Amino acid sequence: QRESLVWDFSMARVRRLFHNIIVVPSQLIVGGLLLGIILCMLPLLYIALWLKYKSYVIQRERVIRGLQRKDGNALDDIEAQGDNVQRGSLENRKSQFVTRDTLNVSAGCLTDDSKLFYEKRILSNYSGTYQVECIVRNVADEKDIVESINFARNHNLHIRAMGSLFSWPNIVEPSKSRNEEDGIVLDMKGYRQMTKLLIFPEEETQSDGTCALITVQSGMKMWQLCDLLEELGYALPVLGNVTGQSVGGVVSTGTHGKNKRFGTISSIVQSLRLVLANGGIKNIAMRDKDGKPLTEDPYACAAGVSMGLLGVISTVTLRVVPKHRLSFAIDDMSFDEFIDSYEELLENTEHLSFIYFPFVDRLRVELSKKLTEEEEKILKDKAMPRNNRIKLFFAIILNYVLFESAYGRYFEPVVWLITRYVTICDLKWKAPPNNPAVDKSWKVIANNVDFDIEHHEMEYGYDAVIAKNVLKTYRDVFRSLPARFQYSSLLDIRFTAGDASWLATSSGRPTIWLDLIRPNAHTDTEVFMNSFKSTIIKYGGRPHFGKENIIDHDELQKCFPHLRDFIEVRDELDPHKLFSNPYYESLIGSAGRPITYKFNSLRTGSVMRKSLNLMSAGTKNPRHTV
């Protein structure tokens, strides 16, 4: 027994010695190698994101150079990436377009000449919620619009105009004809020139600061318009969160900003030019010479937010102000602090928005103010902070992998810390209230970050008078949901003034906008969004017509008192519903027709979705679609 004990003791010492000499160093080496690989990958990821951003900057500079040319047709010569304007001789272009036989229209519709102007193209919006094959014609001037409308009318086809495909529901696809023939889509990207600039005398500058009127074609992108105005010495007083949409698109769908003095973008539209279903032109004045809305004119009230159902917008005349700079700061606060202080912040801030993170019950506050004369002289430009993409990228991936696994409930503290100190505070350290950023007004207002996170958005507007009750109810709904819904969603909160347009979400009342946001990687988004339906109906929420929606025609008629008036104007201008679209017909069409909106996620091509799919492939409870 003594010899056995000695032998066991000796072997234990050998094993311990082996562990200390071989195993521990091996583990350290392997761990070091893995850490080194991760550290090497971070710069590569940063370089890839930086190169993508530089390509965007180069594209924009090329467009700006085109805008600065004296040639009036300079915009037609811009070869920006992504534009589908066809060039070259007709002989070379024939092979790029479909023939008559491949189009789903009757054989007599297309002549040998007309088939050169139409092509079949797969259209997909930027958020990846739909993909559709359509017959498309590129528009270069108003004559193309008139010709296409006459062509569609003569052959009993439907027709729609396409902007930048920024909307979530499929609003671009035309309805099919009685013979199930495809309609026509007008691609307006090449229709983007400035046509007129009217400058007011200094003594006629209006109370809202308007000092000039600019007329542009409806296919011009908002960022192109902002760059152009900057060169001319002017700026837009209100903008949406992103500037990639077309001018016609933001007017048609009721895009809004975060300024309490303005409603939707239509609130700065002086007039617009509409191509009607009969091929005629109708100039619609939206405001009088003093800038007051023409509330007695049914055409003005209907055309402000028309969703392309009245005709194709050709040109838009916008009210602009002198160019100026804004300060931009970021703060954070608890939900209770927000409820008590948001009214005071609205009074002291030019542009204001809040982002609510339900999982930590806190908000990120983005404040933009006009500079005083003294601040204009003292403060120098300080570039707008950009989201640290690496931090945000890994925060979202970690949240997804940790929480969507079978043991996700054990990682709640980790996800809470990531959300609280990375997602919310990342920008606060770069632009705190005591040291704000200072930049051009349009760059501050549209402080969007272009990273590859495809997501769903469902936005409703409520009367600002009942804002506190609505916000508290939204918070209660979030708290009643499982944690996986809370960590993976945001609530974007903005305030605007009322609007004179009948179908504007802010029509006739100051409005609080609540925008629910959730990444496409989750397949139970429909359950999440429908959790808020009773709240939406209870408080009379009105949908944003460019975003996802879960209420039908009957509920829509209750919250839009002038819906019947809009339908009457539409029946007068487009009696045969030439510009109809299946989604909008389910909303605006005959009563009692329920809407069955599906929260689809069709694309898997983005960096974010590929990473989510890859990293969650080994989990027991994956919640993504392929």
XYZ file of C-alpha atoms in Angstrom:
626
model
C 0.000 0.000 0.000
C 2.882 2.337 0.822
C 4.423 1.735 -2.600
C 1.031 2.297 -4.276
C 0.577 5.596 -2.434
C 4.046 6.740 -3.443
C 3.340 5.774 -7.042
C -0.020 7.694 -7.081
C 1.642 10.713 -5.541
C 4.406 10.616 -8.142
C 1.962 10.319 -11.022
C -0.078 13.251 -9.650
C 3.069 15.360 -9.613
C 3.861 14.291 -13.182
C 0.349 15.146 -14.364
C 0.487 18.544 -12.624
C 3.907 19.196 -14.103
C 2.666 18.182 -17.568
C -0.372 20.491 -17.176
C 1.789 23.442 -16.139
C 4.437 22.927 -18.807
C 2.370 21.744 -21.798
C -1.396 22.394 -21.386
C -1.384 25.903 -19.911
C 1.127 27.335 -22.427
C -0.796 25.632 -25.250
C -4.037 27.256 -24.088
C -2.324 30.620 -23.842
C -0.867 30.238 -27.332
C -4.203 29.202 -28.871
C -6.023 32.007 -27.040
C -3.406 34.490 -28.177
C -3.712 33.307 -31.775
C -7.506 33.651 -31.679
C -7.228 37.110 -30.143
C -4.673 38.071 -32.784
C -6.947 36.876 -35.570
C -9.833 38.913 -34.145
C -7.633 42.001 -33.796
C -6.437 41.542 -37.381
C -10.006 41.252 -38.633
C -11.110 44.518 -36.997
C -8.871 46.735 -39.178
C -9.954 44.800 -42.271
C -13.601 45.343 -41.375
C -12.912 49.016 -40.731
C -11.120 49.340 -44.104
C -14.029 47.672 -45.917
C -16.537 50.046 -44.331
C -14.241 53.020 -45.007
C -13.889 52.071 -48.682
C -17.663 51.804 -49.018
C -18.047 55.269 -47.496
C -15.339 56.723 -49.793
C -17.076 55.307 -52.863
C -20.251 57.089 -51.739
C -18.306 60.359 -51.278
C -16.673 60.049 -54.706
C -20.065 59.426 -56.311
C -21.507 62.495 -54.617
C -18.563 64.696 -55.646
C -19.047 63.660 -59.266
C -22.681 64.683 -59.060
C -21.751 68.013 -57.455
C -19.266 68.718 -60.253
C -22.042 68.040 -62.716
C -24.322 70.460 -60.886
C -21.682 73.170 -61.027
C -21.363 73.071 -64.804
C -22.849 75.956 -66.694
C -24.403 73.660 -69.233
C -28.136 73.400 -68.512
C -28.118 69.688 -69.359
C -25.249 68.875 -67.027
C -27.405 66.710 -64.812
C -28.176 64.440 -67.725
C -24.446 63.721 -68.090
C -23.919 62.513 -64.550
C -22.934 58.868 -64.512
C -23.636 58.192 -60.859
C -23.352 54.598 -59.737
C -26.718 52.866 -59.590
C -28.373 55.019 -62.240
C -30.080 52.955 -64.927
C -30.245 55.636 -67.611
C -29.530 53.913 -70.892
C -27.006 55.539 -73.237
C -25.602 54.898 -76.689
C -27.108 54.648 -80.121
C -30.437 52.961 -80.720
C -28.657 50.093 -82.459
C -26.541 49.389 -79.377
C -29.499 49.800 -77.054
C -31.716 47.243 -78.759
C -29.949 44.347 -77.101
C -30.378 45.897 -73.643
C -34.180 45.991 -73.837
C -36.723 43.231 -73.925
C -38.548 42.341 -77.091
C -42.297 42.418 -77.545
C -42.608 38.679 -77.027
C -41.066 38.699 -73.535
C -43.402 41.372 -72.181
C -46.597 40.304 -70.466
C -48.724 42.668 -72.554
C -50.847 42.102 -75.610
C -48.978 41.740 -78.888
C -50.485 44.905 -80.311
C -49.276 47.164 -77.520
C -45.645 47.663 -78.466
C -44.474 48.798 -81.869
C -40.930 48.307 -83.123
C -40.063 51.828 -81.988
C -41.786 51.778 -78.590
C -40.105 48.585 -77.437
C -36.767 50.439 -77.389
C -37.954 52.529 -74.439
C -39.185 49.762 -72.140
C -37.308 47.047 -70.276
C -38.212 44.395 -67.766
C -36.417 44.959 -64.494
C -36.498 43.426 -61.024
C -37.165 46.165 -58.464
C -36.358 45.786 -54.780
C -36.573 48.431 -52.066
C -33.594 49.301 -49.894
C -35.011 47.644 -46.762
C -35.463 44.279 -48.500
C -39.189 43.887 -47.771
C -40.321 43.235 -51.350
C -39.041 42.341 -54.807
C -41.100 42.637 -57.962
C -40.551 42.355 -61.716
C -41.905 45.332 -63.676
C -41.821 46.889 -67.142
C -39.797 50.093 -66.705
C -39.255 53.198 -68.820
C -36.514 55.696 -67.997
C -37.736 59.293 -67.980
C -35.564 62.148 -69.240
C -38.135 64.912 -69.769
C -41.826 65.666 -69.336
C -42.538 64.487 -72.864
C -41.550 60.949 -71.841
C -44.065 61.055 -68.971
C -46.901 62.210 -71.235
C -46.071 59.618 -73.914
C -45.992 56.773 -71.383
C -49.294 57.805 -69.792
C -50.976 58.034 -73.194
C -49.516 54.660 -74.163
C -50.798 53.028 -70.948
C -54.253 54.596 -71.284
C -54.648 53.581 -74.935
C -53.785 49.966 -74.130
C -55.723 49.691 -70.844
C -52.592 49.349 -68.715
C -51.861 50.865 -65.323
C -48.818 53.080 -64.706
C -46.860 54.253 -61.656
C -43.903 56.588 -61.041
C -40.823 55.297 -59.184
C -38.548 57.421 -57.035
C -35.744 55.859 -54.977
C -37.585 52.782 -53.630
C -37.214 53.964 -50.037
C -40.738 52.968 -48.975
C -41.392 49.743 -47.074
C -44.683 48.581 -48.653
C -44.802 47.759 -52.367
C -46.195 51.075 -53.614
C -44.361 51.074 -56.955
C -45.983 48.078 -58.675
C -48.954 49.063 -60.886
C -52.182 47.104 -60.638
C -52.707 44.490 -63.324
C -55.224 45.137 -66.082
C -58.435 43.152 -66.505
C -56.527 40.758 -68.756
C -53.863 40.296 -66.062
C -51.358 42.349 -68.072
C -48.451 44.050 -66.299
C -48.443 47.806 -65.933
C -45.646 50.310 -66.584
C -43.260 51.897 -64.076
C -41.627 55.259 -64.816
C -38.069 55.482 -63.495
C -37.617 59.176 -62.619
C -33.890 59.046 -61.705
C -32.797 60.822 -64.877
C -35.411 63.577 -64.480
C -33.560 65.822 -62.010
C -32.839 69.345 -63.212
C -33.499 72.685 -61.577
C -35.839 74.660 -63.823
C -36.409 77.957 -61.984
C -35.201 80.074 -59.031
C -37.281 83.040 -57.857
C -35.545 85.265 -55.280
C -37.652 87.587 -53.094
C -36.571 91.195 -52.486
C -35.059 91.553 -49.022
C -38.058 93.509 -47.706
C -40.412 90.706 -48.814
C -38.766 87.939 -46.768
C -41.645 86.150 -45.058
C -42.257 85.467 -41.393
C -41.155 81.823 -41.631
C -37.832 82.920 -43.166
C -38.710 82.045 -46.769
C -36.624 84.191 -49.109
C -36.824 82.303 -52.425
C -38.706 79.670 -54.419
C -36.898 76.908 -56.293
C -38.513 74.666 -58.915
C -36.959 71.243 -59.549
C -37.922 68.123 -61.442
C -39.405 65.399 -59.272
C -36.657 62.817 -59.859
C -33.950 64.893 -58.148
C -32.635 63.303 -54.942
C -32.984 65.299 -51.741
C -29.237 65.327 -51.116
C -28.654 66.613 -54.646
C -31.171 69.386 -53.985
C -29.479 70.243 -50.677
C -26.051 70.422 -52.331
C -27.448 72.588 -55.095
C -29.117 74.960 -52.621
C -25.881 75.162 -50.637
C -24.067 76.386 -53.749
C -26.795 78.959 -54.376
C -26.821 80.218 -50.769
C -30.079 78.634 -49.596
C -31.334 75.674 -47.548
C -34.502 73.700 -46.843
C -36.113 74.485 -43.465
C -37.250 70.880 -42.948
C -35.945 67.453 -44.026
C -36.500 63.802 -43.243
C -33.970 61.585 -41.467
C -32.440 60.443 -44.758
C -31.736 62.283 -47.990
C -31.680 59.453 -50.513
C -35.343 59.826 -51.558
C -36.541 61.717 -54.615
C -38.334 65.053 -54.319
C -41.527 63.590 -55.811
C -41.365 60.644 -53.430
C -41.087 62.664 -50.203
C -44.016 64.866 -51.262
C -46.243 61.946 -52.345
C -45.783 59.798 -49.233
C -45.847 62.545 -46.579
C -42.222 62.393 -45.398
C -41.679 64.563 -42.322
C -38.887 66.060 -40.272
C -38.476 66.907 -36.584
C -39.240 70.642 -36.532
C -42.221 71.757 -34.436
C -42.887 74.705 -36.819
C -43.480 72.567 -39.939
C -45.573 69.556 -40.859
C -44.614 67.160 -43.650
C -42.405 68.171 -46.600
C -45.641 69.275 -48.305
C -45.803 72.171 -45.830
C -42.958 73.888 -47.728
C -44.342 73.146 -51.223
C -45.564 76.316 -52.968
C -46.940 74.548 -56.043
C -46.515 71.428 -58.136
C -47.056 70.383 -61.735
C -49.074 67.209 -62.280
C -49.372 65.072 -65.425
C -52.921 63.684 -65.401
C -54.414 60.428 -66.661
C -55.680 62.108 -69.859
C -52.154 63.282 -70.707
C -52.913 66.874 -69.749
C -50.963 69.117 -67.392
C -52.410 70.632 -64.214
C -50.512 73.275 -62.209
C -51.705 73.150 -58.611
C -50.971 76.064 -56.255
C -50.586 74.815 -52.687
C -50.108 78.233 -51.043
C -50.832 81.872 -51.690
C -48.125 84.494 -52.187
C -47.823 84.966 -48.399
C -47.235 81.274 -47.824
C -50.630 80.466 -46.303
C -52.098 77.081 -47.336
C -55.088 77.144 -49.696
C -57.378 75.117 -47.469
C -60.462 75.920 -49.569
C -58.968 74.448 -52.752
C -59.722 70.686 -52.910
C -56.946 70.069 -55.452
C -54.343 71.673 -53.182
C -55.499 69.685 -50.149
C -55.561 66.403 -52.096
C -52.257 66.815 -53.964
C -50.130 67.488 -50.869
C -49.944 63.779 -49.969
C -51.435 61.848 -52.896
C -49.318 58.648 -53.050
C -49.140 59.003 -56.819
C -52.867 58.264 -57.187
C -53.797 61.609 -58.816
C -51.094 61.651 -61.486
C -47.338 61.825 -61.989
C -45.618 64.788 -60.316
C -43.475 66.525 -62.925
C -41.981 69.504 -61.071
C -42.174 70.816 -57.506
C -41.720 74.415 -56.330
C -40.308 74.585 -52.787
C -39.956 77.429 -50.280
C -36.346 77.853 -49.131
C -34.553 79.906 -46.478
C -31.036 81.410 -46.351
C -28.355 78.819 -45.729
C -27.335 78.556 -42.098
C -25.520 76.375 -39.629
C -26.919 74.364 -36.742
C -25.409 72.956 -33.585
C -25.942 69.276 -32.849
C -25.686 67.603 -29.443
C -26.609 64.220 -28.010
C -27.762 63.443 -24.500
C -29.502 60.536 -22.804
C -32.206 60.345 -20.147
C -34.584 57.923 -18.491
C -38.140 57.516 -19.758
C -39.607 59.293 -16.708
C -37.253 62.249 -17.189
C -38.306 62.412 -20.832
C -42.020 62.524 -19.978
C -41.412 65.448 -17.609
C -39.052 67.484 -19.834
C -39.842 66.945 -23.521
C -42.194 69.949 -23.747
C -39.480 72.280 -22.463
C -36.975 70.785 -24.903
C -39.407 71.376 -27.775
C -39.648 75.063 -26.878
C -35.872 75.580 -26.808
C -34.795 73.402 -29.752
C -35.110 73.873 -33.519
C -34.985 70.186 -34.482
C -35.503 67.473 -31.882
C -35.790 63.696 -31.918
C -35.671 60.888 -29.366
C -34.770 57.214 -29.741
C -36.241 54.960 -27.053
C -34.457 51.705 -26.147
C -37.130 49.670 -24.304
C -34.732 47.045 -22.961
C -32.944 49.618 -20.768
C -35.886 52.073 -20.512
C -33.756 55.011 -21.640
C -33.736 57.454 -24.552
C -31.049 58.999 -26.708
C -31.875 62.685 -27.304
C -30.686 64.478 -30.459
C -30.881 68.277 -30.171
C -30.263 70.779 -32.992
C -30.363 74.540 -32.478
C -29.908 77.614 -34.635
C -26.739 79.541 -33.899
C -27.039 83.094 -32.592
C -25.130 85.908 -34.330
C -22.398 85.737 -31.685
C -22.120 81.945 -31.998
C -21.923 82.258 -35.790
C -18.791 84.397 -35.364
C -17.182 82.337 -32.605
C -17.994 78.682 -33.329
C -16.078 76.955 -36.077
C -17.311 73.959 -38.004
C -17.037 70.732 -36.075
C -17.891 67.753 -38.254
C -21.032 65.815 -37.452
C -20.218 62.652 -35.477
C -20.741 59.432 -37.353
C -21.847 56.292 -35.601
C -18.901 54.069 -34.766
C -19.903 51.294 -37.119
C -17.629 48.679 -35.578
C -19.122 49.170 -32.109
C -22.673 49.219 -33.398
C -22.016 46.268 -35.705
C -20.664 44.028 -32.966
C -23.216 45.229 -30.413
C -26.096 44.122 -32.621
C -24.418 40.813 -33.541
C -23.610 40.037 -29.899
C -27.157 40.862 -28.854
C -28.510 38.609 -31.582
C -26.215 35.643 -30.910
C -26.482 35.804 -27.135
C -30.201 36.351 -26.891
C -31.385 34.137 -29.738
C -29.549 31.084 -28.412
C -31.218 28.471 -26.244
C -29.474 29.980 -23.186
C -30.228 33.607 -24.063
C -31.932 34.365 -20.759
C -28.591 33.925 -18.938
C -27.005 36.709 -20.991
C -29.511 39.450 -20.166
C -26.989 41.462 -18.066
C -24.442 41.374 -20.906
C -26.985 42.556 -23.488
C -28.182 45.257 -21.080
C -24.627 46.605 -20.706
C -24.038 46.558 -24.469
C -27.288 48.428 -25.141
C -26.773 50.918 -22.317
C -23.118 51.832 -22.799
C -22.399 51.128 -26.469
C -25.580 51.699 -28.465
C -26.865 54.719 -26.532
C -23.690 56.464 -25.357
C -21.442 55.950 -28.392
C -22.317 59.298 -29.992
C -22.881 61.159 -26.722
C -19.154 61.117 -26.035
C -18.476 62.727 -29.431
C -21.072 65.537 -29.289
C -22.087 66.220 -25.676
C -24.393 69.172 -24.895
C -21.474 71.259 -23.567
C -19.408 70.714 -26.749
C -21.845 70.288 -29.682
C -20.975 69.645 -33.300
C -21.569 72.523 -35.761
C -22.285 71.887 -39.424
C -24.439 72.839 -42.424
C -28.126 72.779 -41.579
C -29.092 69.951 -43.922
C -26.296 67.695 -42.687
C -27.455 68.227 -39.111
C -31.169 67.712 -39.813
C -30.642 64.529 -41.838
C -28.079 62.973 -39.529
C -28.519 59.496 -40.984
C -25.950 56.714 -40.964
C -25.785 54.441 -43.981
C -24.960 50.999 -42.596
C -26.234 47.697 -43.866
C -28.974 46.854 -41.384
C -32.151 46.001 -43.256
C -35.114 46.604 -41.002
C -38.886 46.982 -40.726
C -40.508 50.315 -39.870
C -44.088 51.011 -38.858
C -44.861 54.645 -38.036
C -48.060 56.254 -36.763
C -48.877 59.844 -35.859
C -51.014 60.897 -32.875
C -52.434 64.175 -31.639
C -49.627 65.874 -29.673
C -52.156 66.861 -26.985
C -52.375 63.234 -25.822
C -48.679 62.507 -26.350
C -47.959 61.544 -22.720
C -50.790 59.006 -22.578
C -49.729 57.437 -25.887
C -46.064 57.221 -24.843
C -46.900 55.586 -21.514
C -49.150 53.057 -23.271
C -46.378 52.199 -25.764
C -44.033 51.676 -22.820
C -46.549 49.362 -21.117
C -46.880 47.320 -24.326
C -43.088 46.972 -24.536
C -42.941 45.803 -20.921
C -45.637 43.198 -21.545
C -43.606 41.635 -24.382
C -40.869 39.006 -23.977
C -37.329 40.341 -23.566
C -36.337 39.259 -27.082
C -38.758 41.835 -28.504
C -37.451 44.572 -26.243
C -33.753 44.271 -26.971
C -34.237 43.959 -30.740
C -36.440 47.017 -31.327
C -36.321 50.809 -31.137
C -38.925 53.575 -30.984
C -38.076 56.770 -32.893
C -40.015 59.758 -31.487
C -40.441 63.088 -33.311
C -42.770 66.084 -33.118
C -44.092 68.281 -35.965
C -46.731 70.953 -36.584
C -50.048 70.297 -38.291
C -50.534 70.107 -42.057
C -53.199 71.247 -44.532
C -53.003 68.157 -46.776
C -55.981 65.831 -46.312
C -53.971 62.582 -46.188
C -50.940 63.909 -44.309
C -50.425 62.006 -41.060
C -50.254 65.389 -39.314
C -53.347 66.757 -41.096
C -55.039 69.437 -38.995
C -53.213 68.799 -35.719
C -49.737 69.049 -34.113
C -48.414 65.518 -34.172
C -46.181 63.151 -32.265
C -44.714 60.496 -34.583
C -43.884 57.069 -33.138
C -41.794 54.880 -35.428
C -41.294 51.217 -34.452
C -38.052 49.790 -35.879
C -36.908 46.158 -35.888
C -34.173 44.374 -37.936
C -35.255 42.031 -40.731
C -33.284 39.175 -39.211
C -36.176 38.369 -36.882
C -39.067 36.348 -38.272
C -41.629 37.174 -35.575
C -41.891 40.867 -36.485
C -45.558 40.474 -37.437
C -46.391 39.332 -33.892
C -44.391 42.233 -32.468
C -46.039 44.923 -34.629
C -49.564 43.593 -34.081
C -49.046 43.908 -30.322
C -49.494 47.671 -30.786
C -52.643 47.493 -32.930
C -55.119 48.056 -30.104
C -53.118 51.090 -28.944
C -53.045 52.518 -32.471
C -56.813 52.187 -32.845
C -57.556 53.422 -29.312
C -55.688 56.722 -29.754
C -56.571 57.328 -33.416
C -53.122 56.698 -34.887
C -52.672 57.668 -38.537
C -50.209 55.675 -40.668
C -47.244 57.050 -42.572
C -48.078 56.023 -46.152
C -44.471 55.187 -47.016
C -44.070 52.701 -44.171
C -45.624 49.462 -43.029
C -49.209 49.479 -41.807
C -51.618 47.120 -40.029
C -54.947 49.012 -40.113
C -57.494 48.681 -42.925
C -59.822 50.966 -44.888
C -62.527 51.199 -42.211
C -60.087 52.284 -39.500
C -58.414 54.627 -41.963
C -61.705 56.365 -42.648
C -62.170 57.034 -38.921
C -58.780 58.701 -38.455
C -58.739 60.619 -41.778
C -61.975 62.678 -41.871
C -61.266 63.915 -45.416
C -60.590 60.485 -46.938
C -63.911 60.564 -48.821
C -63.070 64.051 -50.169
C -59.737 62.750 -51.458
C -61.451 59.840 -53.213
C -63.843 62.262 -54.935
C -60.938 64.362 -56.268
C -59.203 61.182 -57.397
C -62.305 59.972 -59.231
C -62.466 63.319 -61.014
C -58.798 63.415 -62.091
C -58.345 59.665 -62.691
C -61.802 58.110 -63.261
C -60.389 54.842 -64.653
C -57.762 54.425 -61.881
C -54.850 54.526 -64.294
C -52.381 55.131 -61.427
C -53.718 52.437 -59.101
C -51.516 50.211 -56.952
C -52.679 47.009 -55.158
C -51.472 48.135 -51.725
C -53.031 51.589 -51.891
C -56.237 50.177 -53.369
C -56.599 48.009 -50.260
C -56.403 51.185 -48.173
C -58.138 53.819 -50.278
C -60.407 51.525 -52.320
C -63.749 50.009 -51.419
C -64.705 49.802 -47.748
C -64.720 46.536 -45.875
C -61.707 45.226 -47.773
C -59.311 44.011 -45.063
C -55.600 44.618 -45.423
C -53.344 41.615 -44.909
C -49.904 43.201 -44.806
C -47.007 40.746 -44.530
C -43.741 41.749 -42.861
C -41.477 40.092 -45.422
C -37.683 39.887 -45.404
C -36.697 38.825 -48.907
C -33.057 39.806 -49.233
C -30.114 38.199 -47.489
C -27.377 40.108 -49.281
C -26.333 42.690 -46.675
C -23.248 42.366 -44.515
C -25.401 42.416 -41.391
C -27.757 39.610 -42.435
C -24.897 37.392 -43.612
C -23.141 37.878 -40.289
C -26.294 37.176 -38.310
C -27.016 34.020 -40.284
C -23.439 32.812 -39.961
C -23.046 33.468 -36.247
C -26.437 32.073 -35.257
C -26.192 28.933 -37.404
C -25.183 26.813 -34.433
C -27.824 28.038 -32.007
C -30.762 25.859 -31.018
C -33.371 28.566 -31.472
C -32.459 30.650 -34.547
C -34.917 33.426 -35.435
C -33.857 34.434 -38.894
C -34.974 33.594 -42.407
C -32.845 32.460 -45.308
